[in-house]
Every structure is written in structure tokens, then in C-alpha cells.
Amino acid sequence: MILIADSGSTKCNWAYCTNKGKIIDIYQTIGFNPKFSNKKSIISNIKNSTLYKINKKINKIYFYGAGCSSNEKKLILLNPLKEIFPYADIHIKHDLEAAIKATYEGDPIISCILGTGSNSCIYDGENIIENAPSLGYILGDEASGNFFGKKLINLYVNNALPADLTNKFENWTSERKRQIINNIYTLERPNLYLASFFKFMYENKHEKIIDTIFNDGISLFFDLHIKCFNDYNKYNLTFVGSVAYYLKDYIIKESLENNIKVQDIVKNPINRLVKSHFLNKK
């Protein structure tokens, strides 16, 4: 039996498949990003999930994860997964590869991820070409949930939100400035915490200040992570991730202004990822 996993920083979907590609079940755990996860936490979280009940039935795993861009980072995941799934042949791959497999239709694309974090690349049909560096949740992640959460909290803490929006926010959450700041600097995964405020922002996207933040954030992502490629407007764009899905109107607007075609926007790529794996297999 085979597991195919698509992991962002927030959650990981695990498709439990037959050797012929039929999905038997989909399990969900927290996301495992080697920039934040360690062996102990990975083992603990999986052993305490329903996924663990099939651990000895798995003979192959394809794990696509955020932060899995180097062999050093891949080993952080590989070692605990080997311990949990003792009979499995395990392959760790970058989440950009999952985004490509879920959206590639035969022509070169610029493939983008907008979820808790963000990233992009060109896929020419054979190779992944990355250009702008991924600076992570502190300096980068433009137009991600983490990025927008930081914008909101900055305005809230500095009393720069309109009074009615501040009231809405304080009715939406029981947390206040001091507690929020403390959480940002003490929680194990501050990017996930900041990204959690995206929900409030989306619910209030009609507010001018939030609409402007979304417009500016998507525009910045295009400037840094799409226009960085030569002849960028010759490629179709594809997006995966929940932020891309919910902000698709902003993405389409920006793409039209830059004369670029959006080919696809996919919220959750796991089913397409499985289909792609078995497409050319008998």
C-alpha cells in the first residue's frame, strides 16, 4: 500500500492508496515543515493520529513538504518517518513538485503556492527553475497567510485600524495586544499563529483597509515571485493553497493587469497529486 502526502506548514493530507492508485482513505495531521519540526514532535504527532493504525501496511511513501528543499532538511523528516513506517520505501520531495504535479497540463507554467507560506517556480516540462529566493516567514512569504496576518497585527497593535474594525476584531478573538505579542515571540510555530488571522481578514475583505492590504500583497507577490522570471507573461500561472483559493479574485485582477493567463487555482491538491502519480502507470 502507498501513502502520498501533501504537507504545508499548517496541515498535511495523507492519501492512503492501493498500488494501482485507488484512494482508500485520506488522513490529516498537522503539517510537518523541517524548519519547525523535529524528530520527537513528528513521531509524537503521527503516533497520536489515526494515520498510525496503518503504519505497518505501507510499503511506499511519497511525501511532498514545505521546507523540503535540501537533503539536509529532507533528512529531518526521513529519519522519523522510517521509524514510524518500518516497511516503507520513503521519498521526500519539495512541495513545489506537488503543486506542479497537481496543475501541469503539458505546457510550461509558473507554478505558485499561496498558503501559510508562499513560493513559486517555472516548470518547463522537465525541470524546475527557481529564481527569487524563498526568504521564509520572517523576511518573505509574500501574500501568504502569515504575511497578511503580520499586516493585520501590526495595524492592530499600533492602533492604526479603524475603530469599527478594531471592535469587530476584539469580538472575533478574546486575545488582546499584549497576549498576541507574547504568542508571536513564544509559540513554537509563530507563522501558523499569524496565518490564523487571515480568516478574520477574509471575512472583512469588504473593508477598505483590508481590501488594500490584499491588493498590495498580491501585487507584491507578482512583482517578486512572478515578474522575476524572464518572459514571465509567456507562461500560464497555476496556484495551489487556501489563500490563493480565497483570494482568487485578487489574483485574476492582477494577472489581467499584467497580461498573464491564470490556468488554474486549486485549494487542496491531494486528489490531483494522487492521480498524477498513477497517470502513466498500469
CSV table of C-alpha atoms in Angstrom, one decimal:
chain,number,residue,atom,x,y,z
A,1,MET,CA,0.0,0.0,0.0
A,2,ILE,CA,1.1,3.6,-0.7
A,3,LEU,CA,0.9,6.9,1.1
A,4,ILE,CA,1.1,10.1,-0.8
A,5,ALA,CA,1.3,13.2,1.4
A,6,ASP,CA,0.9,16.9,0.7
A,7,SER,CA,2.2,18.9,3.6
A,8,GLY,CA,2.2,22.7,4.2
A,9,SER,CA,3.2,24.2,7.5
A,10,THR,CA,-0.4,24.1,8.9
A,11,LYS,CA,-1.7,20.7,7.8
A,12,CYS,CA,-0.7,17.5,6.0
A,13,ASN,CA,-3.1,15.4,3.9
A,14,TRP,CA,-2.1,11.7,3.6
A,15,ALA,CA,-3.8,9.7,0.8
A,16,TYR,CA,-3.8,6.0,1.6
A,17,CYS,CA,-3.8,4.2,-1.8
A,18,THR,CA,-3.7,0.8,-3.3
A,19,ASN,CA,-0.7,0.0,-5.5
A,20,LYS,CA,-2.9,0.8,-8.5
A,21,GLY,CA,-3.8,4.3,-7.3
A,22,LYS,CA,-7.2,3.8,-5.8
A,23,ILE,CA,-7.7,6.1,-2.7
A,24,ILE,CA,-8.9,4.1,0.2
A,25,ASP,CA,-8.9,7.0,2.7
A,26,ILE,CA,-7.4,10.4,3.4
A,27,TYR,CA,-5.9,11.1,6.8
A,28,GLN,CA,-5.0,14.5,8.1
A,29,THR,CA,-2.3,15.5,10.6
A,30,ILE,CA,-0.6,18.8,11.4
A,31,GLY,CA,1.9,20.0,8.8
A,32,PHE,CA,5.5,18.9,9.1
A,33,ASN,CA,8.0,21.5,8.0
A,34,PRO,CA,11.6,20.7,8.7
A,35,LYS,CA,12.3,24.4,9.6
A,36,PHE,CA,10.0,23.9,12.7
A,37,SER,CA,9.5,20.2,13.2
A,38,ASN,CA,11.9,17.8,14.9
A,39,LYS,CA,12.1,14.0,15.2
A,40,LYS,CA,10.3,13.9,18.6
A,41,SER,CA,7.4,16.0,17.5
A,42,ILE,CA,6.9,14.2,14.2
A,43,ILE,CA,6.8,10.8,15.8
A,44,SER,CA,4.5,12.0,18.6
A,45,ASN,CA,2.0,13.7,16.3
A,46,ILE,CA,1.7,10.7,13.9
A,47,LYS,CA,1.5,8.1,16.7
A,48,ASN,CA,-1.3,10.1,18.3
A,49,SER,CA,-3.2,10.3,14.9
A,50,THR,CA,-5.5,7.8,13.1
A,51,LEU,CA,-2.8,7.5,10.5
A,52,TYR,CA,-0.7,5.4,12.8
A,53,LYS,CA,-3.1,2.5,12.6
A,54,ILE,CA,-1.9,1.7,9.1
A,55,ASN,CA,1.8,2.2,9.7
A,56,LYS,CA,2.8,-1.4,9.1
A,57,LYS,CA,0.7,-1.7,5.9
A,58,ILE,CA,2.7,0.9,4.0
A,59,ASN,CA,5.4,-0.2,1.5
A,60,LYS,CA,6.0,3.2,-0.2
A,61,ILE,CA,5.6,6.8,0.8
A,62,TYR,CA,5.9,10.0,-1.4
A,63,PHE,CA,6.0,13.0,1.0
A,64,TYR,CA,5.8,16.5,-0.6
A,65,GLY,CA,6.5,19.1,2.0
A,66,ALA,CA,7.1,22.8,2.6
A,67,GLY,CA,10.7,23.5,3.5
A,68,CYS,CA,12.0,20.2,1.9
A,69,SER,CA,14.3,22.0,-0.5
A,70,SER,CA,17.6,20.4,0.6
A,71,ASN,CA,18.9,17.0,1.5
A,72,GLU,CA,19.7,18.2,5.0
A,73,LYS,CA,16.1,19.3,5.5
A,74,LYS,CA,14.7,16.2,4.0
A,75,LEU,CA,16.6,14.0,6.5
A,76,ILE,CA,14.8,15.8,9.3
A,77,LEU,CA,11.6,14.1,8.0
A,78,LEU,CA,13.1,11.0,6.6
A,79,ASN,CA,14.5,9.6,9.8
A,80,PRO,CA,11.3,9.7,11.9
A,81,LEU,CA,9.2,8.5,9.0
A,82,LYS,CA,11.5,5.5,8.7
A,83,GLU,CA,10.9,4.8,12.4
A,84,ILE,CA,7.1,5.1,12.1
A,85,PHE,CA,6.7,3.2,8.8
A,86,PRO,CA,9.3,0.4,9.1
A,87,TYR,CA,8.4,-1.4,5.9
A,88,ALA,CA,8.2,1.7,3.6
A,89,ASP,CA,10.4,2.9,0.8
A,90,ILE,CA,10.3,6.7,1.5
A,91,HIS,CA,10.8,9.6,-0.9
A,92,ILE,CA,10.8,13.2,0.4
A,93,LYS,CA,10.1,15.9,-2.1
A,94,HIS,CA,9.6,19.7,-2.2
A,95,ASP,CA,6.0,21.0,-2.1
A,96,LEU,CA,6.6,22.9,-5.3
A,97,GLU,CA,6.8,19.4,-7.0
A,98,ALA,CA,3.3,18.6,-5.6
A,99,ALA,CA,2.0,22.0,-6.9
A,100,ILE,CA,3.4,21.2,-10.4
A,101,LYS,CA,2.0,17.6,-10.4
A,102,ALA,CA,-1.4,18.9,-9.4
A,103,THR,CA,-1.7,21.6,-12.1
A,104,TYR,CA,0.7,20.8,-15.0
A,105,GLU,CA,-1.2,20.1,-18.3
A,106,GLY,CA,1.6,19.7,-20.8
A,107,ASP,CA,2.7,23.3,-21.4
A,108,PRO,CA,5.3,25.2,-19.3
A,109,ILE,CA,3.9,27.0,-16.3
A,110,ILE,CA,4.8,29.4,-13.5
A,111,SER,CA,3.6,27.3,-10.5
A,112,CYS,CA,2.8,29.2,-7.3
A,113,ILE,CA,2.0,28.3,-3.7
A,114,LEU,CA,-0.1,30.6,-1.5
A,115,GLY,CA,-1.0,29.1,1.8
A,116,THR,CA,0.5,29.6,5.3
A,117,GLY,CA,3.7,30.4,3.3
A,118,SER,CA,4.4,31.2,-0.4
A,119,ASN,CA,6.7,30.2,-3.2
A,120,SER,CA,6.9,30.0,-7.0
A,121,CYS,CA,8.9,28.4,-9.8
A,122,ILE,CA,8.9,27.8,-13.6
A,123,TYR,CA,8.3,24.3,-14.7
A,124,ASP,CA,9.3,23.8,-18.4
A,125,GLY,CA,8.1,20.3,-18.7
A,126,GLU,CA,11.3,18.7,-17.4
A,127,ASN,CA,13.0,21.0,-14.9
A,128,ILE,CA,12.0,23.3,-12.1
A,129,ILE,CA,13.6,26.7,-12.4
A,130,GLU,CA,13.6,28.9,-9.3
A,131,ASN,CA,14.6,32.5,-9.4
A,132,ALA,CA,13.6,34.8,-6.5
A,133,PRO,CA,14.9,33.3,-3.2
A,134,SER,CA,12.4,32.0,-0.6
A,135,LEU,CA,13.2,34.1,2.5
A,136,GLY,CA,10.8,32.3,4.8
A,137,TYR,CA,8.2,33.5,7.2
A,138,ILE,CA,10.3,36.4,8.7
A,139,LEU,CA,11.6,38.2,5.6
A,140,GLY,CA,9.5,36.6,2.9
A,141,ASP,CA,6.3,34.6,2.3
A,142,GLU,CA,4.7,37.5,0.4
A,143,ALA,CA,0.9,37.2,0.1
A,144,SER,CA,0.8,34.2,2.4
A,145,GLY,CA,-1.5,33.7,5.4
A,146,ASN,CA,1.5,34.5,7.6
A,147,PHE,CA,2.3,37.7,5.6
A,148,PHE,CA,-1.3,39.0,5.8
A,149,GLY,CA,-1.5,38.1,9.5
A,150,LYS,CA,1.5,40.2,10.2
A,151,LYS,CA,0.0,43.2,8.4
A,152,LEU,CA,-3.2,43.0,10.4
A,153,ILE,CA,-1.5,42.6,13.8
A,154,ASN,CA,0.9,45.4,13.1
A,155,LEU,CA,-2.0,47.8,12.4
A,156,TYR,CA,-4.0,46.5,15.4
A,157,VAL,CA,-1.1,46.8,17.9
A,158,ASN,CA,-0.3,50.3,16.6
A,159,ASN,CA,-3.9,51.5,16.9
A,160,ALA,CA,-4.0,52.0,13.1
A,161,LEU,CA,-7.2,50.1,12.4
A,162,PRO,CA,-10.5,51.9,12.1
A,163,ALA,CA,-12.4,51.9,15.4
A,164,ASP,CA,-15.3,49.8,14.0
A,165,LEU,CA,-12.8,47.2,12.6
A,166,THR,CA,-11.0,47.1,15.9
A,167,ASN,CA,-14.2,46.4,17.7
A,168,LYS,CA,-15.0,43.6,15.2
A,169,PHE,CA,-11.6,42.1,15.7
A,170,GLU,CA,-11.9,42.2,19.5
A,171,ASN,CA,-15.3,40.5,19.3
A,172,TRP,CA,-13.8,37.9,16.9
A,173,THR,CA,-10.9,36.9,19.3
A,174,SER,CA,-10.5,37.0,23.1
A,175,GLU,CA,-6.8,37.8,22.7
A,176,ARG,CA,-5.5,41.4,23.2
A,177,LYS,CA,-2.4,43.2,22.2
A,178,ARG,CA,-0.1,42.0,25.0
A,179,GLN,CA,-1.1,38.4,24.7
A,180,ILE,CA,-0.8,38.4,20.9
A,181,ILE,CA,2.7,39.9,21.0
A,182,ASN,CA,3.7,37.3,23.6
A,183,ASN,CA,2.3,34.5,21.5
A,184,ILE,CA,4.2,35.6,18.4
A,185,TYR,CA,7.5,35.5,20.3
A,186,THR,CA,6.9,32.4,22.4
A,187,LEU,CA,4.9,29.9,20.3
A,188,GLU,CA,6.8,27.1,18.5
A,189,ARG,CA,5.2,28.0,15.2
A,190,PRO,CA,4.6,31.8,15.0
A,191,ASN,CA,3.9,31.6,11.3
A,192,LEU,CA,0.9,29.4,11.8
A,193,TYR,CA,-0.3,31.6,14.6
A,194,LEU,CA,-0.1,34.7,12.4
A,195,ALA,CA,-1.7,32.9,9.5
A,196,SER,CA,-4.7,32.1,11.7
A,197,PHE,CA,-5.7,35.8,11.5
A,198,PHE,CA,-6.2,35.5,7.7
A,199,LYS,CA,-9.7,34.1,8.4
A,200,PHE,CA,-10.8,37.4,10.1
A,201,MET,CA,-9.3,39.4,7.2
A,202,TYR,CA,-11.1,37.4,4.6
A,203,GLU,CA,-14.4,37.7,6.4
A,204,ASN,CA,-13.9,41.5,6.3
A,205,LYS,CA,-12.4,41.9,2.9
A,206,HIS,CA,-15.0,44.5,2.0
A,207,GLU,CA,-13.4,46.9,4.5
A,208,LYS,CA,-11.2,49.3,2.5
A,209,ILE,CA,-8.1,48.9,4.6
A,210,ILE,CA,-8.2,45.1,4.3
A,211,ASP,CA,-9.1,45.2,0.6
A,212,THR,CA,-6.0,47.4,0.1
A,213,ILE,CA,-3.8,45.0,2.1
A,214,PHE,CA,-4.9,42.1,-0.1
A,215,ASN,CA,-4.5,44.1,-3.4
A,216,ASP,CA,-1.0,45.3,-2.3
A,217,GLY,CA,0.1,41.8,-1.1
A,218,ILE,CA,-0.9,40.0,-4.3
A,219,SER,CA,0.7,42.8,-6.4
A,220,LEU,CA,3.9,42.4,-4.3
A,221,PHE,CA,3.9,38.6,-4.9
A,222,PHE,CA,3.6,39.2,-8.7
A,223,ASP,CA,6.4,41.7,-8.6
A,224,LEU,CA,8.8,39.5,-6.6
A,225,HIS,CA,7.8,35.9,-7.5
A,226,ILE,CA,6.4,36.0,-11.0
A,227,LYS,CA,7.9,39.0,-12.7
A,228,CYS,CA,11.3,37.8,-11.5
A,229,PHE,CA,11.3,35.3,-14.4
A,230,ASN,CA,12.4,36.2,-17.9
A,231,ASP,CA,9.4,36.4,-20.3
A,232,TYR,CA,7.0,35.8,-17.4
A,233,ASN,CA,3.9,36.7,-19.4
A,234,LYS,CA,4.6,33.9,-21.9
A,235,TYR,CA,3.7,31.4,-19.2
A,236,ASN,CA,0.3,30.4,-17.8
A,237,LEU,CA,0.0,30.7,-14.0
A,238,THR,CA,-1.1,28.0,-11.6
A,239,PHE,CA,-1.8,28.4,-7.9
A,240,VAL,CA,-2.3,25.9,-5.1
A,241,GLY,CA,-3.2,26.7,-1.5
A,242,SER,CA,-6.1,28.0,0.6
A,243,VAL,CA,-5.0,31.7,0.5
A,244,ALA,CA,-4.8,31.5,-3.3
A,245,TYR,CA,-8.3,29.9,-3.5
A,246,TYR,CA,-9.9,32.6,-1.3
A,247,LEU,CA,-8.1,35.5,-2.9
A,248,LYS,CA,-8.6,34.2,-6.5
A,249,ASP,CA,-10.5,37.4,-7.5
A,250,TYR,CA,-7.4,39.5,-6.5
A,251,ILE,CA,-5.1,37.1,-8.4
A,252,ILE,CA,-7.2,37.2,-11.5
A,253,LYS,CA,-7.4,41.0,-11.4
A,254,GLU,CA,-3.6,41.3,-11.0
A,255,SER,CA,-3.0,38.8,-13.8
A,256,LEU,CA,-5.2,40.7,-16.2
A,257,GLU,CA,-3.4,43.9,-15.4
A,258,ASN,CA,-0.1,42.2,-16.3
A,259,ASN,CA,-1.4,40.3,-19.3
A,260,ILE,CA,-0.8,36.9,-17.8
A,261,LYS,CA,-3.3,34.0,-18.0
A,262,VAL,CA,-4.3,32.1,-14.9
A,263,GLN,CA,-4.6,28.5,-15.8
A,264,ASP,CA,-5.7,27.0,-12.5
A,265,ILE,CA,-6.3,27.8,-8.8
A,266,VAL,CA,-6.5,24.7,-6.6
A,267,LYS,CA,-7.3,24.8,-2.9
A,268,ASN,CA,-6.2,21.3,-2.0
A,269,PRO,CA,-4.1,19.4,-4.5
A,270,ILE,CA,-4.1,15.9,-2.8
A,271,ASN,CA,-6.6,14.2,-5.2
A,272,ARG,CA,-4.8,15.6,-8.3
A,273,LEU,CA,-1.5,14.7,-6.8
A,274,VAL,CA,-2.5,11.0,-6.5
A,275,LYS,CA,-4.0,11.0,-10.0
A,276,SER,CA,-0.7,12.4,-11.4
A,277,HIS,CA,1.3,9.7,-9.7
A,278,PHE,CA,-0.6,6.9,-11.3
A,279,LEU,CA,-1.5,8.6,-14.6
A,280,ASN,CA,1.2,6.8,-16.7
A,281,LYS,CA,1.3,3.6,-14.6
A,282,LYS,CA,-0.5,0.4,-15.4
